[in-house]
Amino acid sequence: MMPDDLHPGAAVAARPLYQQVHDHLLGRIVAGEWPPGDYLPSEQRLAASLGVALGTVRRALDELVQEGVVERRQGRGTAVLRHSSDRARFRFFRLVGPDGSRIVPKGRVLTARQRIARAEEARGLALAGGAEVLALTRERRVGSRVLVHETIALPLPLFSRLQVPVGQDLAEELYVLYQRDCGVTVARAEDRVSPEAASIPVARSLGVAPGTPILRILRIAFGLDGTAVEHRVSRTARLEYAVAIE
Amino acid sequence: MMPDDLHPGAAVAARPLYQQVHDHLLGRIVAGEWPPGDYLPSEQRLAASLGVALGTVRRALDELVQEGVVERRQGRGTAVLRHSSDRARFRFFRLVGPDGSRIVPKGRVLTARQRIARAEEARGLALAGGAEVLALTRERRVGSRVLVHETIALPLPLFSRLQVPVGQDLAEELYVLYQRDCGVTVARAEDRVSPEAASIPVARSLGVAPGTPILRILRIAFGLDGTAVEHRVSRTARLEYAVAIE
DNA sequence: GAGTGGTCTAGACCACTAG
DNA sequence: TAGTGGTCTAGACCACTCC
């Protein structure tokens, strides 16, 4: 139930009511009260149970929609977003072909093992030195051609229940598995793109000559509560990184 | 004044009222009725003059704020955004140092001349073949070190009044000059980042060995009305391209 | 037909800015 | 003090979904 200081009358609310409602609902979603795919109570019910006006709940939900946490469906209700593979790809996959076409390479995990986080990974994930991670290497192909090579580090306690089939094409995007197996929802990410000369193993994997200029994309992904949940380095020689600045 | 079909009673509005109000206001802004820096009439006045409720005007203005067209100032009013150099940098300048620090290199235009658009430029700007552009080459430095080399193409009819001092550091970002001299407001941009081996002239400019892997960033920038207004290729060896995916 | 979100209205009070 | 945007409320009608 809503704490009393959520009501407009009580004291001077430091934060606007609709933001408090937003935080309150997000907290309950993160806590798992409504798992991905579930419907929240209707706006009317939420407003009544929280003791606020309909418009205030709507504004809070507007923000959750904006943040990609929930989705409205007219006539049905408001549902917590499940990361479908399509949606994850559309939102987080930024690589396109040289002609601008959206490329959708199949992902295949090559190796998965536990190890101590490297210094860069520990820094990116805000882990203590010596912390363990689940390390994946992955390739994304179109046909037999490897277009992207990835090294992914996931903090172990969070991802101990992850089930990744090794050596076969994945039907789902990884973010879908994170959510399904581990309850981890990727809400936000920060990418850094830099140029690099292909090392010998990377060149072999991507099918280019060693020393070829390639893109190195470092991604740190964050969960709903703002903690870093994934450290990913992607390398590609033939694709481009595309961004729209709105 | 507002056309009659803006009123909710008239016919069945295909588009929601607040979107019609949004388009109507954007149209008047693009037409120059309120130049950058000017204040719009108050929300009350707009609502009264357009014959809609306050909340409807507010929602339309919300969208214009979201799109970066106007800015609200409590107690003062709603102003059309002027591209300040700081704001333009923050929004459109995506390069950071290897340590993630935000780098703010001084820009200096090296050459400015009219020429026929190259094929790639004509395509990016949606110009007819043989159309003329104003072509700028620019360097961005920190101290004496060149960090970014840029080639910029601007459609000539639109930019004939552009005043760019050549050979000296620019106090303002180019987007500020576009707006001030030519009435062109950059509202949106699309970037494409690809890897490249530094050519001999680029390598000389950036102070690296020829063949060094560098980033090539192609930007197409769009005006308020959605037309392409700038074709820009930036090259950098030492900076990284940073993006937050929200 | 019942219930949901989407839109629109009307009016209140507050916080901030400026003269 | 007057005017502005920021927040919050209350209630209406519509479009859509599902039974």
mmCIF file of C-alpha atoms (C1' of nucleotides) in Angstrom, chain B residues 17-18 53 56 59 74-76, chain C residues 7-10 15-18:
data_model
loop_
_atom_site.group_PDB
_atom_site.id
_atom_site.type_symbol
_atom_site.label_atom_id
_atom_site.label_comp_id
_atom_site.label_asym_id
_atom_site.label_seq_id
_atom_site.Cartn_x
_atom_site.Cartn_y
_atom_site.Cartn_z
ATOM 1 C CA LEU B 17 -6.384 17.483 -31.286
ATOM 2 C CA TYR B 18 -3.098 17.857 -29.396
ATOM 3 C CA ALA B 53 -8.445 23.408 -23.414
ATOM 4 C CA THR B 56 -4.442 20.127 -24.877
ATOM 5 C CA ARG B 59 0.384 18.311 -24.299
ATOM 6 C CA GLN B 74 8.606 28.505 -15.115
ATOM 7 C CA GLY B 75 7.351 31.946 -14.300
ATOM 8 C CA ARG B 76 8.567 33.330 -17.644
ATOM 9 C "C1'" DT C 7 -8.468 12.065 -25.471
ATOM 10 C "C1'" DC C 8 -10.421 16.383 -23.975
ATOM 11 C "C1'" DT C 9 -12.237 19.569 -20.866
ATOM 12 C "C1'" DA C 10 -12.494 22.656 -16.653
ATOM 13 C "C1'" DA C 15 6.336 27.805 -7.344
ATOM 14 C "C1'" DC C 16 8.765 30.756 -9.873
ATOM 15 C "C1'" DT C 17 9.909 35.254 -12.364
ATOM 16 C "C1'" DA C 18 9.680 39.922 -13.091
#
